[in-house]
């Protein structure tokens, strides 16, 4: 079960008129984006942009509960897909994601470089520990052992090499408990606990793997017999740290798994707090081929091995049961550096590509334990949604910055729909769907052992 309903009681109670399978969760961050980049003061006023350069009280990460006004699996003709569509989702409620300060949060020991544990000033009657909003930058959801997790960065407190992950807890609140903490919407709050923080080093925009389908017999290699696909037992959480070369590592969750099975309302004892604050926070990872992952070098093989600059994935690799693969989306931007230019503060001119990875096990017991690139699409753009002043429709072009980080399949991976969420110009977000039949057409099979860099050609 991807999400155990017992962990979503606060949501189902808040929205009793909507069955759980009709609800969607989204996460986004509000901060110092690039909405005003290149605009004059007069243009900022004319277009009604905020006059703040930075959020007055820090970045906020918001979780929204949504539902589609129309069924996502309705058949859409190809010509209709090209036209402007009404919004895919309506927001039912939202809340600011909070940090519960039950242990020290952050890896530094200098003042201002970590957040200390802080019990609720009202004592036990007020409950546990104080909760504050915190910088959960570039957030993405993933699933593990029936729970929702959030993957993010917090450079000021953890550095910029690591990605951080926590399980998300939802809690019902009464009307008089709402307000600043709940984001002013709905009757639920969402929070993560400092004691349940896990670090993963050191890829660019890591994707997690919890559900793993695998081909167990037949198929491929010109064999007309349909492949038999089985599900790997739910076990260790894995992370795709690099798309090129494909690098998958085991994630050590430490004590977090044990903490989750205990009463999540219980307050840690002082001895537990001390233990959590002094234990080594470096998470040791191992690749799926048994190599130790270091913090300073790209994994797998020689550092001089050619590699492309593809990076940036969805937070959770989506299982494709029909083929035993895991689906992701990644991007390039040109130039590769993140220096400020006339176009943007950081990277610009993005293109995306879908890809799949997988590994195979056959009936003779031979098993290739390493993940490999299986299929990849050509690069593409999302058509710009903005309609220029004086025009009636959006141009047949893409935005300077497009960053897809949300991906999931609704229905079958053969004839269902792929839901994609992406950011535009580091300023706003969008959601679109395409048919899984179209996606399957876009994915091109690669030769065994080929990496992305082997498939790239110079533009002509």
Coordinates of C-alpha atoms in Angstrom, one line a residue:
X1 CA 0.0 0.0 0.0
X2 CA 1.6 3.3 -1.1
X3 CA -0.2 5.3 1.6
X4 CA -1.7 3.7 4.7
X5 CA -5.1 5.5 5.4
X6 CA -4.4 5.5 9.2
X7 CA -1.7 8.1 8.5
X8 CA -4.1 10.3 6.6
X9 CA -7.0 10.4 9.2
X10 CA -6.6 14.2 9.6
X11 CA -7.2 14.7 5.9
X12 CA -10.0 12.3 5.4
X13 CA -11.8 13.8 8.5
X14 CA -11.3 17.4 7.2
X15 CA -12.7 16.5 3.8
X16 CA -15.3 13.8 4.4
X17 CA -17.2 14.3 1.2
X18 CA -14.2 13.2 -0.9
X19 CA -13.1 9.6 -1.2
X20 CA -9.4 9.2 -0.5
X21 CA -8.7 8.0 -4.0
X22 CA -10.0 11.3 -5.4
X23 CA -7.7 13.4 -3.3
X24 CA -4.2 14.6 -4.4
X25 CA -1.4 16.1 -2.4
X26 CA 0.9 18.9 -3.7
X27 CA 3.8 20.7 -2.1
X28 CA 5.4 24.0 -3.1
X29 CA 7.7 26.6 -1.6
X30 CA 7.1 30.4 -1.4
X31 CA 10.3 32.4 -1.3
X32 CA 12.6 34.7 -3.2
X33 CA 11.9 33.4 -6.7
X34 CA 12.7 35.1 -10.0
X35 CA 9.2 36.6 -10.8
X36 CA 10.7 40.1 -11.0
X37 CA 14.0 39.3 -12.7
X38 CA 14.8 41.9 -15.3
X39 CA 11.8 44.1 -14.6
X40 CA 12.0 47.8 -13.9
X41 CA 10.3 49.3 -10.8
X42 CA 7.5 50.6 -13.0
X43 CA 7.0 47.1 -14.5
X44 CA 6.9 45.6 -11.0
X45 CA 4.1 48.0 -10.2
X46 CA 2.3 47.6 -13.5
X47 CA 2.2 43.8 -13.2
X48 CA 1.3 43.9 -9.5
X49 CA 4.4 41.9 -8.3
X50 CA 5.4 42.0 -4.6
X51 CA 7.8 44.7 -3.7
X52 CA 9.7 42.4 -1.3
X53 CA 13.0 40.9 -2.5
X54 CA 12.9 38.2 0.2
X55 CA 9.9 36.9 2.2
X56 CA 9.6 39.0 5.3
X57 CA 9.7 36.0 7.7
X58 CA 11.5 33.4 5.7
X59 CA 10.6 30.8 3.0
X60 CA 7.4 28.8 3.6
X61 CA 6.6 25.4 2.3
X62 CA 2.9 24.8 1.7
X63 CA 1.1 21.4 1.4
X64 CA -2.2 21.6 -0.5
X65 CA -5.0 19.0 -0.7
X66 CA -6.6 19.0 -4.1
X67 CA -9.1 17.2 -6.3
X68 CA -9.7 17.2 -10.0
X69 CA -13.0 18.9 -11.1
X70 CA -13.2 16.4 -13.9
X71 CA -12.0 12.8 -13.9
X72 CA -8.3 12.6 -15.1
X73 CA -8.9 9.4 -16.9
X74 CA -11.4 10.8 -19.3
X75 CA -10.4 10.2 -22.9
X76 CA -8.9 13.3 -24.4
X77 CA -8.5 13.5 -28.2
X78 CA -5.0 14.4 -29.5
X79 CA -6.2 17.7 -31.0
X80 CA -7.8 18.7 -27.7
X81 CA -4.5 18.1 -25.8
X82 CA -3.0 20.9 -27.9
X83 CA -5.5 23.4 -26.8
X84 CA -5.6 25.4 -23.6
X85 CA -7.3 23.3 -20.9
X86 CA -9.1 24.4 -17.7
X87 CA -7.3 23.9 -14.4
X88 CA -6.8 20.2 -13.7
X89 CA -7.2 20.6 -9.9
X90 CA -9.0 22.7 -7.4
X91 CA -7.5 23.3 -4.0
X92 CA -9.6 22.1 -1.1
X93 CA -7.3 23.2 1.7
X94 CA -3.7 24.0 2.5
X95 CA -1.3 24.3 5.4
X96 CA 2.3 25.5 6.1
X97 CA 4.7 22.6 6.7
X98 CA 6.1 23.0 10.2
X99 CA 9.2 21.7 12.0
X100 CA 8.7 20.1 15.4
X101 CA 11.7 21.0 17.6
X102 CA 12.1 17.8 19.5
X103 CA 15.9 17.5 19.0
X104 CA 18.6 19.8 17.5
X105 CA 18.0 20.4 13.8
X106 CA 21.1 21.1 11.7
X107 CA 24.6 19.8 11.3
X108 CA 26.6 22.8 12.5
X109 CA 27.5 23.7 16.1
X110 CA 27.9 27.4 15.7
X111 CA 25.1 29.7 16.9
X112 CA 22.6 30.5 14.0
X113 CA 23.7 27.3 12.2
X114 CA 21.3 25.0 13.9
X115 CA 17.9 25.1 15.7
X116 CA 17.9 23.8 19.3
X117 CA 15.2 21.6 20.7
X118 CA 12.5 23.6 22.5
X119 CA 9.7 22.0 24.6
X120 CA 6.3 23.6 24.5
X121 CA 6.4 26.5 27.0
X122 CA 2.9 25.3 28.2
X123 CA 4.5 22.1 29.4
X124 CA 3.1 18.6 28.9
X125 CA -0.5 20.0 29.0
X126 CA 0.3 22.0 25.9
X127 CA 1.8 19.0 24.2
X128 CA 5.3 18.0 23.2
X129 CA 7.5 20.6 21.5
X130 CA 7.1 23.9 19.7
X131 CA 6.6 24.0 16.0
X132 CA 8.0 26.6 13.6
X133 CA 8.0 27.1 9.8
X134 CA 11.4 26.4 8.3
X135 CA 13.2 26.4 5.0
X136 CA 12.2 23.2 3.1
X137 CA 13.6 24.2 -0.2
X138 CA 12.9 22.4 -3.5
X139 CA 10.4 20.0 -1.8
X140 CA 9.2 16.8 -3.3
X141 CA 7.1 14.0 -2.0
X142 CA 7.9 10.3 -1.9
X143 CA 6.4 7.2 -0.3
X144 CA 7.9 4.5 1.9
X145 CA 6.3 1.8 4.0
X146 CA 2.8 3.4 3.8
X147 CA 3.9 6.9 4.8
X148 CA 4.3 10.2 3.0
X149 CA 7.8 11.6 3.1
X150 CA 9.2 15.0 2.0
X151 CA 12.6 15.4 0.3
X152 CA 14.2 18.9 0.4
X153 CA 17.3 21.0 0.9
X154 CA 18.2 23.3 3.7
X155 CA 21.5 24.8 2.8
X156 CA 21.9 27.2 5.8
X157 CA 21.6 24.4 8.3
X158 CA 22.7 21.3 6.5
X159 CA 24.9 22.6 3.7
X160 CA 24.3 22.3 0.0
X161 CA 25.7 18.8 -0.7
X162 CA 23.0 16.9 1.1
X163 CA 19.3 16.4 0.5
X164 CA 17.2 16.0 3.6
X165 CA 14.1 13.8 4.1
X166 CA 11.5 13.4 6.8
X167 CA 8.2 11.6 7.2
X168 CA 5.2 14.0 7.2
X169 CA 2.7 13.9 10.0
X170 CA -0.8 15.2 9.7
X171 CA -2.9 16.4 12.7
X172 CA -6.4 17.6 13.2
X173 CA -6.8 21.0 14.9
X174 CA -9.9 22.8 16.2
X175 CA -10.9 26.2 14.9
X176 CA -9.3 28.1 17.8
X177 CA -6.0 26.3 17.2
X178 CA -5.8 27.4 13.6
X179 CA -4.1 30.5 12.4
X180 CA -0.4 31.1 11.7
X181 CA 0.6 27.5 12.2
X182 CA -2.1 26.0 10.0
X183 CA -1.5 28.5 7.2
X184 CA -4.9 29.9 7.8
X185 CA -6.7 27.2 5.6
X186 CA -8.4 23.9 6.5
X187 CA -8.5 22.1 9.8
X188 CA -5.3 20.1 9.7
X189 CA -1.7 20.8 10.2
X190 CA 1.4 19.1 8.7
X191 CA 4.7 18.8 10.4
X192 CA 8.0 17.0 10.4
X193 CA 10.0 16.0 13.5
X194 CA 13.7 17.1 13.8
X195 CA 14.3 13.6 15.4
X196 CA 13.2 11.9 12.2
X197 CA 15.6 13.7 9.8
X198 CA 17.7 11.7 7.4
X199 CA 20.5 13.0 5.1
X200 CA 21.4 11.7 1.7
X201 CA 24.6 12.7 0.0
X202 CA 25.5 13.9 -2.7
X203 CA 23.7 13.9 -6.0
X204 CA 21.9 16.6 -7.8
X205 CA 18.1 16.4 -7.1
X206 CA 17.9 12.9 -5.8
X207 CA 15.0 10.5 -6.5
X208 CA 13.8 7.8 -4.0
X209 CA 12.8 4.2 -4.7
X210 CA 10.5 2.2 -2.5
X211 CA 8.3 0.2 -4.8
X212 CA 10.3 -1.9 -7.3
X213 CA 8.8 -4.0 -10.1
X214 CA 11.3 -6.3 -11.8
X215 CA 11.2 -8.5 -14.9
X216 CA 11.6 -12.1 -13.6
X217 CA 11.3 -14.1 -16.8
X218 CA 11.1 -13.7 -20.5
X219 CA 10.6 -10.7 -22.8
X220 CA 13.1 -8.6 -24.7
X221 CA 15.9 -9.6 -26.9
X222 CA 13.5 -10.3 -29.8
X223 CA 11.5 -12.8 -27.8
X224 CA 7.8 -12.4 -28.6
X225 CA 6.8 -13.9 -25.3
X226 CA 5.5 -11.3 -22.9
X227 CA 7.8 -10.5 -20.0
X228 CA 6.7 -11.7 -16.5
X229 CA 7.0 -9.0 -13.9
X230 CA 7.1 -9.4 -10.2
X231 CA 7.3 -7.0 -7.3
X232 CA 10.4 -6.9 -5.1
X233 CA 9.5 -7.2 -1.3
X234 CA 9.2 -3.9 0.4
X235 CA 12.5 -3.4 2.1
X236 CA 15.3 -0.8 2.1
X237 CA 14.7 2.6 0.8
X238 CA 17.0 3.4 -2.2
X239 CA 18.0 6.6 -3.9
X240 CA 18.9 7.5 -7.4
X241 CA 21.7 10.0 -6.8
X242 CA 22.9 10.4 -10.4
X243 CA 21.1 9.7 -13.7
X244 CA 24.4 9.6 -15.7
X245 CA 25.9 7.2 -14.9
X246 CA 22.9 5.6 -13.3
X247 CA 23.9 5.4 -9.6
X248 CA 21.5 3.9 -7.0
X249 CA 22.4 3.6 -3.3
X250 CA 20.8 2.2 -0.2
X251 CA 19.5 4.8 2.3
X252 CA 20.3 4.2 6.0
X253 CA 17.3 5.4 7.9
X254 CA 19.0 4.9 11.2
X255 CA 16.5 5.0 14.2
X256 CA 13.8 6.7 12.2
X257 CA 11.9 3.5 11.4
X258 CA 11.8 2.5 15.0
X259 CA 10.7 6.0 16.0
X260 CA 7.8 5.8 13.6
X261 CA 6.3 2.7 15.1
X262 CA 6.1 4.3 18.5
X263 CA 3.3 6.6 19.5
X264 CA 4.0 9.7 17.5
X265 CA 2.6 11.9 20.2
X266 CA 5.0 10.7 22.9
X267 CA 7.7 13.1 24.1
X268 CA 11.3 12.1 23.9
X269 CA 13.1 11.7 27.3
X270 CA 16.0 13.9 28.0
X271 CA 18.4 10.9 27.6
X272 CA 17.0 10.3 24.1
X273 CA 17.5 13.9 23.2
X274 CA 21.1 13.8 24.3
X275 CA 21.7 10.6 22.4
X276 CA 20.2 12.0 19.2
X277 CA 22.2 15.3 19.4
X278 CA 25.6 13.7 19.9
X279 CA 25.4 10.7 17.5
X280 CA 27.3 10.9 14.2
X281 CA 25.0 12.4 11.6
X282 CA 27.0 11.2 8.5
X283 CA 24.8 8.7 6.7
X284 CA 26.9 6.0 5.0
X285 CA 25.5 4.8 1.7
X286 CA 26.4 1.9 -0.5
X287 CA 25.8 1.6 -4.2
X288 CA 23.7 -1.3 -5.6
X289 CA 26.9 -2.8 -6.9
X290 CA 28.6 -2.7 -3.5
X291 CA 30.8 0.3 -3.8
X292 CA 31.1 2.7 -0.9
X293 CA 29.8 6.2 -1.7
X294 CA 32.1 9.0 -0.8
X295 CA 31.1 12.6 -0.2
X296 CA 33.6 14.2 -2.6
X297 CA 33.5 12.2 -5.8
X298 CA 31.0 11.2 -8.3
X299 CA 30.2 7.5 -7.9
X300 CA 30.9 4.5 -10.2
X301 CA 34.1 4.1 -12.1
X302 CA 36.9 6.6 -12.9
X303 CA 36.4 10.3 -12.3
X304 CA 37.5 10.8 -15.9
X305 CA 34.7 8.7 -17.4
X306 CA 32.6 10.8 -19.8
X307 CA 29.3 11.9 -18.4
X308 CA 26.5 14.2 -19.4
X309 CA 25.1 17.1 -17.3
X310 CA 21.6 15.6 -17.1
X311 CA 20.2 16.0 -13.6
X312 CA 17.1 17.1 -11.7
X313 CA 14.6 14.3 -11.1
X314 CA 11.2 13.8 -9.7
X315 CA 11.3 13.0 -6.0
X316 CA 9.9 9.4 -6.4
X317 CA 10.7 7.1 -9.3
X318 CA 7.3 5.8 -10.5
X319 CA 6.9 2.0 -11.0
X320 CA 5.8 0.8 -14.4
X321 CA 4.4 -2.7 -13.5
X322 CA 3.8 -3.7 -17.2
X323 CA 7.5 -3.5 -18.0
X324 CA 9.3 -3.8 -14.6
X325 CA 10.8 -0.4 -14.9
X326 CA 11.0 2.8 -12.8
X327 CA 10.1 6.1 -14.5
X328 CA 11.7 9.5 -14.0
X329 CA 12.1 12.9 -15.6
X330 CA 15.3 14.8 -15.7
X331 CA 16.6 18.0 -17.4
X332 CA 19.5 19.8 -18.9
X333 CA 20.0 23.6 -18.9
X334 CA 22.4 25.5 -21.1
X335 CA 24.9 26.7 -20.2
X336 CA 25.5 24.2 -17.4
X337 CA 26.8 26.8 -14.9
X338 CA 24.5 28.6 -12.5
X339 CA 26.0 32.1 -12.9
X340 CA 23.8 35.1 -13.3
X341 CA 23.1 36.2 -16.9
X342 CA 20.8 38.4 -18.9
X343 CA 18.3 35.5 -18.8
X344 CA 18.2 34.5 -15.1
X345 CA 19.9 34.4 -11.8
X346 CA 20.9 30.8 -12.2
X347 CA 20.3 28.1 -14.9
X348 CA 18.1 28.8 -17.9
X349 CA 17.0 27.3 -21.3
X350 CA 15.9 24.0 -19.8
X351 CA 15.0 20.9 -21.8
X352 CA 13.5 17.7 -20.2
X353 CA 13.7 14.0 -21.0
X354 CA 11.8 11.0 -19.6
X355 CA 13.8 8.0 -18.7
X356 CA 13.4 4.5 -17.1
X357 CA 15.8 2.4 -15.1
X358 CA 15.5 -1.2 -14.0
X359 CA 17.3 -4.5 -13.3
X360 CA 16.5 -8.0 -14.3
X361 CA 16.2 -11.4 -12.6
X362 CA 15.5 -14.6 -14.5
X363 CA 14.2 -18.1 -13.6
X364 CA 17.7 -19.6 -13.7
X365 CA 18.6 -17.5 -10.6
X366 CA 21.1 -15.3 -12.4
X367 CA 20.6 -11.7 -11.3
X368 CA 22.1 -8.4 -12.4
X369 CA 21.9 -6.5 -9.2
X370 CA 22.8 -3.1 -10.6
X371 CA 20.3 -0.7 -12.0
X372 CA 20.7 0.3 -15.7
X373 CA 19.3 2.8 -18.0
X374 CA 16.5 1.1 -20.0
X375 CA 14.7 3.7 -22.0
X376 CA 14.9 7.4 -22.6
X377 CA 13.0 10.0 -24.6
X378 CA 14.3 12.8 -26.8
X379 CA 14.5 16.2 -25.2
X380 CA 11.4 18.3 -25.1
X381 CA 9.8 21.5 -23.8
X382 CA 6.5 22.3 -22.1
X383 CA 4.6 24.7 -24.2
X384 CA 4.4 28.1 -22.5
X385 CA 1.1 28.8 -20.9
X386 CA 1.3 32.6 -20.7
X387 CA -0.5 34.6 -23.4
X388 CA 1.5 37.7 -24.5
X389 CA -0.3 41.0 -24.4
X390 CA -2.2 41.5 -27.6
X391 CA -2.2 37.8 -28.5
X392 CA -5.0 35.3 -28.2
X393 CA -3.1 32.2 -27.4
X394 CA 0.3 31.2 -26.0
X395 CA 3.3 31.0 -28.4
X396 CA 4.5 27.8 -29.8
X397 CA 7.5 28.0 -27.5
X398 CA 8.7 27.2 -24.0
X399 CA 9.6 29.3 -21.0
X400 CA 13.2 30.1 -20.2
X401 CA 13.1 28.1 -17.0
X402 CA 11.0 24.9 -16.7
X403 CA 11.7 22.5 -13.9
X404 CA 9.6 19.3 -13.6
X405 CA 9.8 17.6 -10.2
X406 CA 6.4 15.9 -9.8
X407 CA 5.5 12.8 -11.6
X408 CA 2.9 10.0 -11.1
X409 CA 0.7 7.7 -13.1
X410 CA -3.1 7.8 -12.7
X411 CA -4.6 4.5 -13.7
X412 CA -2.8 1.9 -15.8
X413 CA 0.7 2.5 -17.1
X414 CA -0.5 1.4 -20.5
X415 CA -3.7 3.4 -21.0
X416 CA -3.9 5.7 -18.0
X417 CA -2.5 9.2 -17.7
X418 CA 0.8 10.7 -16.6
X419 CA 0.5 13.6 -14.2
X420 CA 3.4 16.1 -14.4
X421 CA 3.9 19.1 -12.2
X422 CA 6.6 21.7 -13.0
X423 CA 7.9 25.2 -12.1
X424 CA 8.0 28.1 -14.5
X425 CA 10.7 30.7 -14.3
X426 CA 11.2 30.0 -10.6
X427 CA 8.0 32.0 -10.1
X428 CA 4.9 29.9 -10.6
X429 CA 3.8 26.3 -11.0
X430 CA 1.7 24.2 -13.4
X431 CA 0.3 20.8 -13.8
X432 CA -0.4 18.9 -17.0
X433 CA -1.2 15.3 -18.1
X434 CA -0.4 13.2 -21.1
X435 CA -1.6 9.8 -22.0
X436 CA 0.5 6.8 -21.0
X437 CA 0.2 5.6 -24.6
X438 CA 1.9 8.8 -25.7
X439 CA 4.6 8.4 -23.1
X440 CA 5.3 4.8 -24.1
X441 CA 5.7 6.0 -27.7
X442 CA 8.2 8.7 -26.5
X443 CA 10.5 6.2 -24.6
X444 CA 13.2 4.7 -26.8
X445 CA 15.0 1.5 -25.7
X446 CA 18.8 1.7 -25.2
X447 CA 21.4 -0.9 -25.6
X448 CA 22.5 -2.7 -22.4
X449 CA 25.2 -0.7 -20.6
X450 CA 24.6 2.6 -22.5
X451 CA 24.4 5.7 -20.4
X452 CA 22.9 9.1 -21.3
X453 CA 26.2 10.5 -22.5
X454 CA 26.5 7.7 -25.1
X455 CA 23.2 8.8 -26.7
X456 CA 23.8 12.5 -27.0
X457 CA 24.6 14.2 -30.3
X458 CA 25.8 17.6 -31.1
X459 CA 23.2 20.1 -32.2
X460 CA 23.3 20.9 -36.0

